[in-house]
XYZ file of N, CA, C and O in Angstrom:
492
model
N 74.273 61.473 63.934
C 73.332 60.553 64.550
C 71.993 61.248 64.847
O 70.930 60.800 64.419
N 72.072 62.195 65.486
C 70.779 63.047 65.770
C 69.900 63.723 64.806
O 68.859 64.347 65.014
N 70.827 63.357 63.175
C 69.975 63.747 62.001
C 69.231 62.804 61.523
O 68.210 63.086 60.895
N 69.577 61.653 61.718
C 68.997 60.208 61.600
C 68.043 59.763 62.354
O 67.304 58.876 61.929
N 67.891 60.272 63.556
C 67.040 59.983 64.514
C 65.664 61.101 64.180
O 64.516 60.666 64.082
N 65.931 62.264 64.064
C 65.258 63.412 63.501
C 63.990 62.659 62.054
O 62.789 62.406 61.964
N 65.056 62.585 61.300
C 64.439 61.738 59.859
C 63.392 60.768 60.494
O 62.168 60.888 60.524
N 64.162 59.807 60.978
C 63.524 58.514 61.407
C 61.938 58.928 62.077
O 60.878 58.379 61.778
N 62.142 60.102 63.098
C 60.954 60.179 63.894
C 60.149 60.783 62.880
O 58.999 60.386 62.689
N 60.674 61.740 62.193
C 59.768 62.792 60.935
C 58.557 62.085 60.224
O 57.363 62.373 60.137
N 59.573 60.710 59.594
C 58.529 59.617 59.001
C 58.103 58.810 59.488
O 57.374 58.026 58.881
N 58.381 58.682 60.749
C 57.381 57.701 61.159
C 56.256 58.379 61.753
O 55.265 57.744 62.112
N 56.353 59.731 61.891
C 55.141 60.315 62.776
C 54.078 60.655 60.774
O 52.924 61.078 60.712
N 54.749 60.385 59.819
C 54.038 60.584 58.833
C 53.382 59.399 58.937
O 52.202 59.421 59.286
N 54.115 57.997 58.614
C 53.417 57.421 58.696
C 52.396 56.312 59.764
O 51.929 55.173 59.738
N 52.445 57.566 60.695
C 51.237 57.228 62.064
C 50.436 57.733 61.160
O 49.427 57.089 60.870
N 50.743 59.196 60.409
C 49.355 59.740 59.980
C 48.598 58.950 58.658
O 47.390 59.043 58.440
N 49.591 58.121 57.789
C 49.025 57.588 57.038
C 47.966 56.489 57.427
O 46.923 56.473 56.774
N 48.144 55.566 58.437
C 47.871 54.222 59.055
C 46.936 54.962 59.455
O 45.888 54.757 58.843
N 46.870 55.984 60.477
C 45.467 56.518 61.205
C 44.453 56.877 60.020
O 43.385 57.190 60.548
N 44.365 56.955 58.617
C 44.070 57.198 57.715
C 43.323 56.139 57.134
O 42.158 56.258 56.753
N 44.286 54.666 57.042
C 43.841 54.058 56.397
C 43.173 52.858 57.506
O 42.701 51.785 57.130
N 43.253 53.291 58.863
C 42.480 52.669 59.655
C 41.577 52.658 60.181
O 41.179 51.853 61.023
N 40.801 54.126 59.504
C 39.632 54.667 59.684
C 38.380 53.867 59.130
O 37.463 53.785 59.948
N 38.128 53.170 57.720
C 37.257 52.746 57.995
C 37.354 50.794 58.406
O 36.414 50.034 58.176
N 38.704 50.347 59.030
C 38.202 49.212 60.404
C 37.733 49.574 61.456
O 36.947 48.788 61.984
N 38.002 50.775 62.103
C 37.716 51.297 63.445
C 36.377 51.831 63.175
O 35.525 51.589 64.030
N 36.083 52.413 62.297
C 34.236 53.164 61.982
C 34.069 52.489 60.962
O 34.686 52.960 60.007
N 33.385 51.400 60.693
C 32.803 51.178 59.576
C 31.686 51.797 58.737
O 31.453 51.795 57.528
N 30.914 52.472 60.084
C 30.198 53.390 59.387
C 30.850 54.733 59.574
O 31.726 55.008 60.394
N 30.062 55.846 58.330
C 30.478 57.258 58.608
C 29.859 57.722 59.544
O 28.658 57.777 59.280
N 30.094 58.065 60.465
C 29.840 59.210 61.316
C 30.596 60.424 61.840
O 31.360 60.919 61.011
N 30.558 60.934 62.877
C 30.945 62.380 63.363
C 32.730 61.692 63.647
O 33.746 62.210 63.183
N 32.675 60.291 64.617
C 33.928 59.742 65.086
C 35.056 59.506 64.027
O 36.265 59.739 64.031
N 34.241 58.983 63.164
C 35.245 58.722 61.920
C 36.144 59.669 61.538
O 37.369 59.640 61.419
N 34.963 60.887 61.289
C 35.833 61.921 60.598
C 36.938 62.569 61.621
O 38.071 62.817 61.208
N 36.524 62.851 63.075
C 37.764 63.067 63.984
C 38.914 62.055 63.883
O 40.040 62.549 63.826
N 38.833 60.974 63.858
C 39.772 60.233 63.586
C 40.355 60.569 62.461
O 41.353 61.281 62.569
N 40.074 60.311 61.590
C 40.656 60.840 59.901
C 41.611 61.456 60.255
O 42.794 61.117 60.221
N 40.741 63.229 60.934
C 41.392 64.204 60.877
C 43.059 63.955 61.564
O 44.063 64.497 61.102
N 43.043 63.098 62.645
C 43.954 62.989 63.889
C 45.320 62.760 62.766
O 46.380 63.383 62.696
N 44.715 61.411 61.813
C 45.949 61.177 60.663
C 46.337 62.227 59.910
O 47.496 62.435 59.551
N 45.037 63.150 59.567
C 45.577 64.380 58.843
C 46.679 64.614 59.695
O 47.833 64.242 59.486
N 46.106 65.484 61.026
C 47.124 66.624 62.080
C 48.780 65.864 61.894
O 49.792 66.516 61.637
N 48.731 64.124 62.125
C 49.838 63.826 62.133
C 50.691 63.999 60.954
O 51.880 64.307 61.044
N 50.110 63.811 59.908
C 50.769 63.501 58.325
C 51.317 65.155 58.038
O 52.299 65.286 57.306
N 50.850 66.040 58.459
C 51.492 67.507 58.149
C 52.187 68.375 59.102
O 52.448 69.575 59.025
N 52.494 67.291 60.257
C 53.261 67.318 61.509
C 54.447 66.683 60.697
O 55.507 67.299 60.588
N 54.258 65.424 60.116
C 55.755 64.850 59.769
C 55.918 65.578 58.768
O 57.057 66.017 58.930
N 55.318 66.208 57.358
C 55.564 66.797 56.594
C 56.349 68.028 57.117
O 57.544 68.214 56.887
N 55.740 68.656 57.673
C 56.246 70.233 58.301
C 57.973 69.698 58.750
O 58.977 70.230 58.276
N 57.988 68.612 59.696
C 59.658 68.076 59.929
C 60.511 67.976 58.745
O 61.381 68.846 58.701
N 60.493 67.174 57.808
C 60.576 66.702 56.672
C 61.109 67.974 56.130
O 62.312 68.203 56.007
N 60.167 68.780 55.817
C 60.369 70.105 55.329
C 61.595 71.244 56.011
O 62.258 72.169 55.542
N 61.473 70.652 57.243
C 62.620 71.728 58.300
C 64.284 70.669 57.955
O 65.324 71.156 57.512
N 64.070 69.205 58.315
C 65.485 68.802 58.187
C 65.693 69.242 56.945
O 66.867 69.613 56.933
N 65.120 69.446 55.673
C 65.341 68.883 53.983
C 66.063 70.457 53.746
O 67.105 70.514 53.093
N 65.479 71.661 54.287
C 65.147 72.679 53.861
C 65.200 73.923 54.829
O 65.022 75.056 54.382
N 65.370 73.762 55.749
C 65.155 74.101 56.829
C 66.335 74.940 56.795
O 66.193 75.741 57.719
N 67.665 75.207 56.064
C 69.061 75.632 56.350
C 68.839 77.035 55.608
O 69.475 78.046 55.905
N 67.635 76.961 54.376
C 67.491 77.838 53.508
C 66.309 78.273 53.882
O 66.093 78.865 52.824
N 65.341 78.482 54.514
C 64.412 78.567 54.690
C 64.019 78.556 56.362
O 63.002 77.928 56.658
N 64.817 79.253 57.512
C 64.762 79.409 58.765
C 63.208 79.368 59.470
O 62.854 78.914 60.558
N 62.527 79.956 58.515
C 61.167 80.009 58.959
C 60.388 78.418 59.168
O 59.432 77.994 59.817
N 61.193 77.960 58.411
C 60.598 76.133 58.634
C 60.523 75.675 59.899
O 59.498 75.078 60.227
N 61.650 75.876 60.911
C 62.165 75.589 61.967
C 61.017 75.955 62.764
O 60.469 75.122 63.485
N 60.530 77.423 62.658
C 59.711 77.943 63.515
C 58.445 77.327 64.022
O 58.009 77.062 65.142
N 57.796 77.129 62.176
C 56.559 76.789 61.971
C 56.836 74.994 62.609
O 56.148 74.483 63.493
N 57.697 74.483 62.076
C 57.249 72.969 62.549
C 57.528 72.506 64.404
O 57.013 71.577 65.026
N 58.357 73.380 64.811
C 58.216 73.461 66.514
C 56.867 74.186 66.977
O 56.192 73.902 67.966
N 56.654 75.092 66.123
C 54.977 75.525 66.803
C 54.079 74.277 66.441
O 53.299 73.761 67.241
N 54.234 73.946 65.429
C 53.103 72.784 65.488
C 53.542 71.960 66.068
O 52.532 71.535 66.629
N 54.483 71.240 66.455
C 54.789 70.205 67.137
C 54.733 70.732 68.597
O 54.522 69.778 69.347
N 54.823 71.673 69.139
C 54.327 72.095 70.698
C 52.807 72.044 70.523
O 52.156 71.421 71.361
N 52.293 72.547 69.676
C 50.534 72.482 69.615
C 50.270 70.803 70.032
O 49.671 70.211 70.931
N 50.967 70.475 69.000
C 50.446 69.191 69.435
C 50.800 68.245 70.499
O 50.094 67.284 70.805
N 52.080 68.590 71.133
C 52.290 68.062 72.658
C 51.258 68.161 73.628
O 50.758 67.275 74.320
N 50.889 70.027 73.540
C 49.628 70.246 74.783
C 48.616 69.250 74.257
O 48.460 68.205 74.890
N 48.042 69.436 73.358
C 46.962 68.478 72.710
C 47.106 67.094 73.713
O 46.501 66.911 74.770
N 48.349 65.940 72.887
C 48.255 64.885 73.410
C 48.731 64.963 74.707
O 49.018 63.883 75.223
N 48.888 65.966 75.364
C 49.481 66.166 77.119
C 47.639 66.198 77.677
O 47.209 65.192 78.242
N 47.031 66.985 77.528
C 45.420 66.943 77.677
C 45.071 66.032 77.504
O 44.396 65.489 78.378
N 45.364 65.328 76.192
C 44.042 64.089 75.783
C 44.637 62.631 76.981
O 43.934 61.922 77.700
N 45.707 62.615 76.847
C 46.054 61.400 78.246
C 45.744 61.705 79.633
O 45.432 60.753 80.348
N 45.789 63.256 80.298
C 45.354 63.180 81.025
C 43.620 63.067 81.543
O 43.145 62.557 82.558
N 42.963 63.755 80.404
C 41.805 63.506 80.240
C 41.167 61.776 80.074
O 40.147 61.266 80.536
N 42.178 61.249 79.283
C 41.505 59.740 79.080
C 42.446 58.555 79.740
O 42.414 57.341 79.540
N 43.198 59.252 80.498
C 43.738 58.617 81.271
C 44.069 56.667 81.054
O 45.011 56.006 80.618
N 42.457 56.289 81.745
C 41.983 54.888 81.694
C 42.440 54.029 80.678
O 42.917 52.900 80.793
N 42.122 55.080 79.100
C 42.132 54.251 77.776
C 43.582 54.219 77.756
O 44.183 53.158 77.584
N 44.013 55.025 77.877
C 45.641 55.504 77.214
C 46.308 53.941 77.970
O 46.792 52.969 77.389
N 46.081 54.200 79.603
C 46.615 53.093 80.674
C 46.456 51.993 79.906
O 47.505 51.580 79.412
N 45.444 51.371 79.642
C 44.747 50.182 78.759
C 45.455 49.896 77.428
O 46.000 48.801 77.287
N 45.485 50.845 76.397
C 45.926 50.347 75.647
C 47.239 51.475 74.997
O 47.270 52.481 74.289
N 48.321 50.520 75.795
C 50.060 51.217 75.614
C 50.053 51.308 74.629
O 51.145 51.842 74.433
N 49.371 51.122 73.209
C 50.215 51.861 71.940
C 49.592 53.244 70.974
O 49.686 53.776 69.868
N 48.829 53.363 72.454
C 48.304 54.912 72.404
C 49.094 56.203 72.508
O 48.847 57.380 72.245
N 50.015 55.617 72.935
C 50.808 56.244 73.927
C 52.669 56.663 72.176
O 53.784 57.176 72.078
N 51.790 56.049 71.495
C 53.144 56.012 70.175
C 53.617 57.502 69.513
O 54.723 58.039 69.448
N 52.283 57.920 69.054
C 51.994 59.669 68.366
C 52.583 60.542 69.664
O 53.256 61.515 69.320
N 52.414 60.318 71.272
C 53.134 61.392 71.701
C 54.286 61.310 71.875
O 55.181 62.154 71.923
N 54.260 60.082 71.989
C 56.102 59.541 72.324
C 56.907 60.622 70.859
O 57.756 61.511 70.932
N 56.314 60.145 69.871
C 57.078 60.694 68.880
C 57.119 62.067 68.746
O 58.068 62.652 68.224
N 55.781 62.808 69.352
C 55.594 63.902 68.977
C 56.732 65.080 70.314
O 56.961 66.288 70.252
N 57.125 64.183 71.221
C 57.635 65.125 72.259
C 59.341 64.501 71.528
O 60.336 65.223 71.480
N 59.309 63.390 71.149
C 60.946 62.974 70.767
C 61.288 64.267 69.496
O 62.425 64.723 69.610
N 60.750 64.662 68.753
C 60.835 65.404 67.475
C 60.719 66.681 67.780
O 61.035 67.525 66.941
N 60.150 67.125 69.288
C 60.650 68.280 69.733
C 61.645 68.602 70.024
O 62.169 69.640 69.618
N 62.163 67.790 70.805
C 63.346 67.361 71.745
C 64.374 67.518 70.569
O 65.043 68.545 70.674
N 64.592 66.918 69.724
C 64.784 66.671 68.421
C 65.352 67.835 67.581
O 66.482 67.912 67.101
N 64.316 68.748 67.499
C 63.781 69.899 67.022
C 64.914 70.915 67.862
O 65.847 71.448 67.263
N 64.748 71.039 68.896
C 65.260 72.220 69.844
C 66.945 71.437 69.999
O 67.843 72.114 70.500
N 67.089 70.715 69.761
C 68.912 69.953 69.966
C 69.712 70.340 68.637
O 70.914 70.601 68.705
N 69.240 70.360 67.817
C 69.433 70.762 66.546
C 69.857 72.193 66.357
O 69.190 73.036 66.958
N 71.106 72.693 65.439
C 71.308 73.832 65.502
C 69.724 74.746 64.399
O 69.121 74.107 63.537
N 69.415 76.085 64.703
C 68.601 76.785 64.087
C 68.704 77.107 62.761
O 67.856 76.997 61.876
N 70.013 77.584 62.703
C 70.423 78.098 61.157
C 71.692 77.495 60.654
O 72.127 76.640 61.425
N 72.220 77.639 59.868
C 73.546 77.263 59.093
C 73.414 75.938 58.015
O 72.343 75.602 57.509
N 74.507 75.369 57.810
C 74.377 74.662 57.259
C 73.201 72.923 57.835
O 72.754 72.694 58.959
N 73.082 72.245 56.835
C 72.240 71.215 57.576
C 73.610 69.840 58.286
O 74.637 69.393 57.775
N 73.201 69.681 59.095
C 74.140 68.458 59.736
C 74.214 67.022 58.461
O 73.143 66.645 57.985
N 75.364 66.425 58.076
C 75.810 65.183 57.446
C 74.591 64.020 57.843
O 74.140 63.925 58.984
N 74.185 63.235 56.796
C 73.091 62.337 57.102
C 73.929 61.398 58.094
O 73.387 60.435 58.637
């Protein structure tokens, strides 16, 4: 069950990063400086789920996967742990702001429940 849940969050935090991608130009219609931070945000997410992806798939042969995709996925907890407390107001306002960290602290959680090495757990 907890490999399924793992998967599940992996791709869906990919495809936050795709949608933040392709929702860039409704939200900026024009190019500017905002746009491209935004973009980027879909990048950070899309190689956040990749990096997971890469640890459940591969991760049994390749230990170092494990490492790298919990460091990025803690990077990016502090990140969205800062950016809510910093924007507080918006986040309050609009609850589905609140989706990328949900996922990003579940896939830690996730991440660290999961054995490190051996074989990979049954889908």
């Amino acid at each position: 069950m907890l490999h399924r849940v793992d998967r599940v969050l992996a791709w869906g935090l990919l495809v936050l990063g795709v949608m933040q991608w392709a929702s860039t130009p409704v939200f900026f219609p024009v190019i500017q400086e905002p746009a491209f931070w935004w973009f980027n945000g879909g990048t950070t997410l899309l190689f956040t789920g990749i990096f997971h992806l890469l640890r459940i798939h591969h991760g049994h042969v390749l230990p170092v996967l494990r490492t790298v995709a919990l460091g990025v996925t803690i990077l990016q907890d502090v990140f969205w742990a800062a950016m809510v407390v910093g924007l507080w107001e918006k986040f309050a306002r609009l609850p589905g702001t609140f989706t990328a960290p949900v996922f990003l602290l579940a896939l830690t959680a996730t991440t660290l429940a999961r054995p490190a090495r051996g074989t990979p757990l049954p889908s």
